[in-house]
PDB file of C-alpha atoms in Angstrom:
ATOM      1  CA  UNK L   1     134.623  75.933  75.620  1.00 48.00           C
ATOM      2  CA  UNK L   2     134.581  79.619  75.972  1.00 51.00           C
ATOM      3  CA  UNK L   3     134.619  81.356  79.485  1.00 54.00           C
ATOM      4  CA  UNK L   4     133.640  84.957  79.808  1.00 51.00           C
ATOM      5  CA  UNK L   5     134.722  87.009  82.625  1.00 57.00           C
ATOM      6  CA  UNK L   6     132.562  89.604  83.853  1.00 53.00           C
ATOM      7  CA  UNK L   7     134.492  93.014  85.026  1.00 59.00           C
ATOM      8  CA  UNK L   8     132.839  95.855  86.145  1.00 57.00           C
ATOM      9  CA  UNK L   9     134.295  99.250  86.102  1.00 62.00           C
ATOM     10  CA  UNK L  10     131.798 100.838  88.704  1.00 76.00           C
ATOM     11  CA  UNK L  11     129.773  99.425  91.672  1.00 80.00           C
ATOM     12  CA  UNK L  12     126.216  97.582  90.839  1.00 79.00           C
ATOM     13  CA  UNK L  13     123.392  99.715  90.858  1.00 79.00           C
ATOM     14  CA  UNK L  14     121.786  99.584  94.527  1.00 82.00           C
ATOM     15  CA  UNK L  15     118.406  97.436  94.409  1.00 80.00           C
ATOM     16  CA  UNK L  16     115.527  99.981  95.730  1.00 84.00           C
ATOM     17  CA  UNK L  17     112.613  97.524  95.651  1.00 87.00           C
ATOM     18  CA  UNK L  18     112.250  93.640  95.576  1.00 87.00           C
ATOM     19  CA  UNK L  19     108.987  91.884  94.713  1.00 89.00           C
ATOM     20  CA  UNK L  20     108.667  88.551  94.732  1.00 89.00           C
ATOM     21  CA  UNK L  21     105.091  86.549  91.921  1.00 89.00           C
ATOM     22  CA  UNK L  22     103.276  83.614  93.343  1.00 89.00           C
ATOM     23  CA  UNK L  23     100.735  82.276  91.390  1.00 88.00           C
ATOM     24  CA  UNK L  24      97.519  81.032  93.206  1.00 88.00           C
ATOM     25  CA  UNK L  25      94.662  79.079  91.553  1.00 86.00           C
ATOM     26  CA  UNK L  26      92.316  80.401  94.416  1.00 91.00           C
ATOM     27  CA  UNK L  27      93.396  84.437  95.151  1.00 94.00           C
ATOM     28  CA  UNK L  28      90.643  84.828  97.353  1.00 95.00           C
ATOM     29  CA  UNK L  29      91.683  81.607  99.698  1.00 95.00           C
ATOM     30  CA  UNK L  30      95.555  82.961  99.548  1.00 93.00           C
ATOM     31  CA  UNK L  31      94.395  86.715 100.161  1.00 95.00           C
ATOM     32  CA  UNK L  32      92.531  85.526 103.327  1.00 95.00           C
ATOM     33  CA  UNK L  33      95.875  83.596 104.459  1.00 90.00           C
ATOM     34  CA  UNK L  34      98.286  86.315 103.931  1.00 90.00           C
ATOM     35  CA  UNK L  35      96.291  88.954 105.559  1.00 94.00           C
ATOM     36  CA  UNK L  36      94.354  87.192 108.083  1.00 93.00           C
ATOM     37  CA  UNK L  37      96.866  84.771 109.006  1.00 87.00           C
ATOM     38  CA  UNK L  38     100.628  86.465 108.286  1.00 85.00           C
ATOM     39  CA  UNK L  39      99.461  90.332 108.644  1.00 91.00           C
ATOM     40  CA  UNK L  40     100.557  91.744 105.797  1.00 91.00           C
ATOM     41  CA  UNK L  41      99.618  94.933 104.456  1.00 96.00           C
ATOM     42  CA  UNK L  42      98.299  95.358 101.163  1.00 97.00           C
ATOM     43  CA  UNK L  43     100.548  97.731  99.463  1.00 96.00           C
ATOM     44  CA  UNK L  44      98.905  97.622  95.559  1.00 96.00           C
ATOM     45  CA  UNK L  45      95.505  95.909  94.002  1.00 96.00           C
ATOM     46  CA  UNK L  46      95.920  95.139  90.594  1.00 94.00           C
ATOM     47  CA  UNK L  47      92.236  93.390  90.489  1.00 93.00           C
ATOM     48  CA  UNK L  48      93.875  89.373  89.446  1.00 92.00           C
ATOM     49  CA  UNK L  49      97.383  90.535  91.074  1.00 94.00           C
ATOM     50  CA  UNK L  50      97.819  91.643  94.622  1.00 96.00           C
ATOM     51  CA  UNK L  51     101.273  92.769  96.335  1.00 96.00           C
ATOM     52  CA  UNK L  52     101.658  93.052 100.082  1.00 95.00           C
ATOM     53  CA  UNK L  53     104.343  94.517 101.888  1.00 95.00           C
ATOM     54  CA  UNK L  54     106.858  92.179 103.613  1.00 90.00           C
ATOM     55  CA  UNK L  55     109.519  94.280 105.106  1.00 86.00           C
ATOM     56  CA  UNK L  56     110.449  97.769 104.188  1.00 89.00           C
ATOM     57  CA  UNK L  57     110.584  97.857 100.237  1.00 88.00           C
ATOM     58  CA  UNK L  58     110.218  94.296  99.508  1.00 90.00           C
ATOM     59  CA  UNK L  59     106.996  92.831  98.592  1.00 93.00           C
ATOM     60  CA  UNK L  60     104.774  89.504  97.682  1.00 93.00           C
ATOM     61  CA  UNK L  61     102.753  89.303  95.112  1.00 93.00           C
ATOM     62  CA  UNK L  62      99.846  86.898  95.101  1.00 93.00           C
ATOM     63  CA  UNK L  63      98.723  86.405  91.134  1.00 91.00           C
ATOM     64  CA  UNK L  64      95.722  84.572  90.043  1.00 90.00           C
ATOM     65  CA  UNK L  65      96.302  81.576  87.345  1.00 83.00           C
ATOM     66  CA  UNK L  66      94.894  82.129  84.341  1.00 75.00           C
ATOM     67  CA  UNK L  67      91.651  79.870  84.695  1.00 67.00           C
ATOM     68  CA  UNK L  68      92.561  78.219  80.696  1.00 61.00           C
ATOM     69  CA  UNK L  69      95.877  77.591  81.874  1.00 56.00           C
ATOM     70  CA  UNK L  70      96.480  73.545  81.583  1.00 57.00           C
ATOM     71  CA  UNK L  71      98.031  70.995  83.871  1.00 59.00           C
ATOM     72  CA  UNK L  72     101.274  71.394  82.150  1.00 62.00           C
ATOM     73  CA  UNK L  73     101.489  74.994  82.377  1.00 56.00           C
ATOM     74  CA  UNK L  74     100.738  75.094  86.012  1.00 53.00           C
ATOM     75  CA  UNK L  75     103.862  72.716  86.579  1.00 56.00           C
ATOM     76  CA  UNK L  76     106.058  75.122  84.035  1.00 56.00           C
ATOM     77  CA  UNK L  77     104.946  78.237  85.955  1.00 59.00           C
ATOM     78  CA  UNK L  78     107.030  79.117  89.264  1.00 66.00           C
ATOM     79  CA  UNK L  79     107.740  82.214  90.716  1.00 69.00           C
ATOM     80  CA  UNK L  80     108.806  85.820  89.511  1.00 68.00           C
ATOM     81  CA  UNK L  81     111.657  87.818  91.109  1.00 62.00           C
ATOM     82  CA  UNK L  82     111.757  91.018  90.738  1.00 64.00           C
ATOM     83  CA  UNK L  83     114.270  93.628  91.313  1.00 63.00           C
ATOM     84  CA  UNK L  84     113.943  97.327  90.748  1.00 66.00           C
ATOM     85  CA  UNK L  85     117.206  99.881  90.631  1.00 67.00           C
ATOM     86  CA  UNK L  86     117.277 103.109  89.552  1.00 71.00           C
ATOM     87  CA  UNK L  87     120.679 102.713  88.302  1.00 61.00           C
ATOM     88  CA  UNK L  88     119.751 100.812  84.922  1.00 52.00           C
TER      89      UNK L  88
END
């Protein structure tokens, strides 16, 4: 078995923006929740993606499934997290 140990030399980057991918199969239903029920400000419309603001620089994006997509797929496909550093 071989263990690697990861060192680093300098301090991580800092993380400037988080954004966190739902898929929906109904955007319009989920848009209505998140901004009619939970508040949140729509920070970027993408047309069949939309992100809201959730606190300072992190965000939720609400994504619409791909209408071919099959059972299976649907069950494969979770989430996306994002981070975003200017340090990279």
């Amino acid at each position: 078995m071989n263990v690697f140990r990861v060192t680093h030399s300098k301090s991580p980057p800092p993380i400037n923006q988080q954004i966190t991918f739902l898929y929906t199969n109904d955007l319009a239903t989920s848009t209505e929740f998140y901004e009619d029920k939970l508040g949140l400000k729509l920070w970027l419309d993408q047309g069949n993606c939309r992100i809201y603001t959730v606190t300072g620089s992190r965000y939720l994006g609400l994504c619409q499934r791909n209408e071919s997509a099959t059972k299976e797929d649907a069950v494969r496909t979770g989430i996306i997290f994002t981070i975003a550093t200017s340090g990279l």
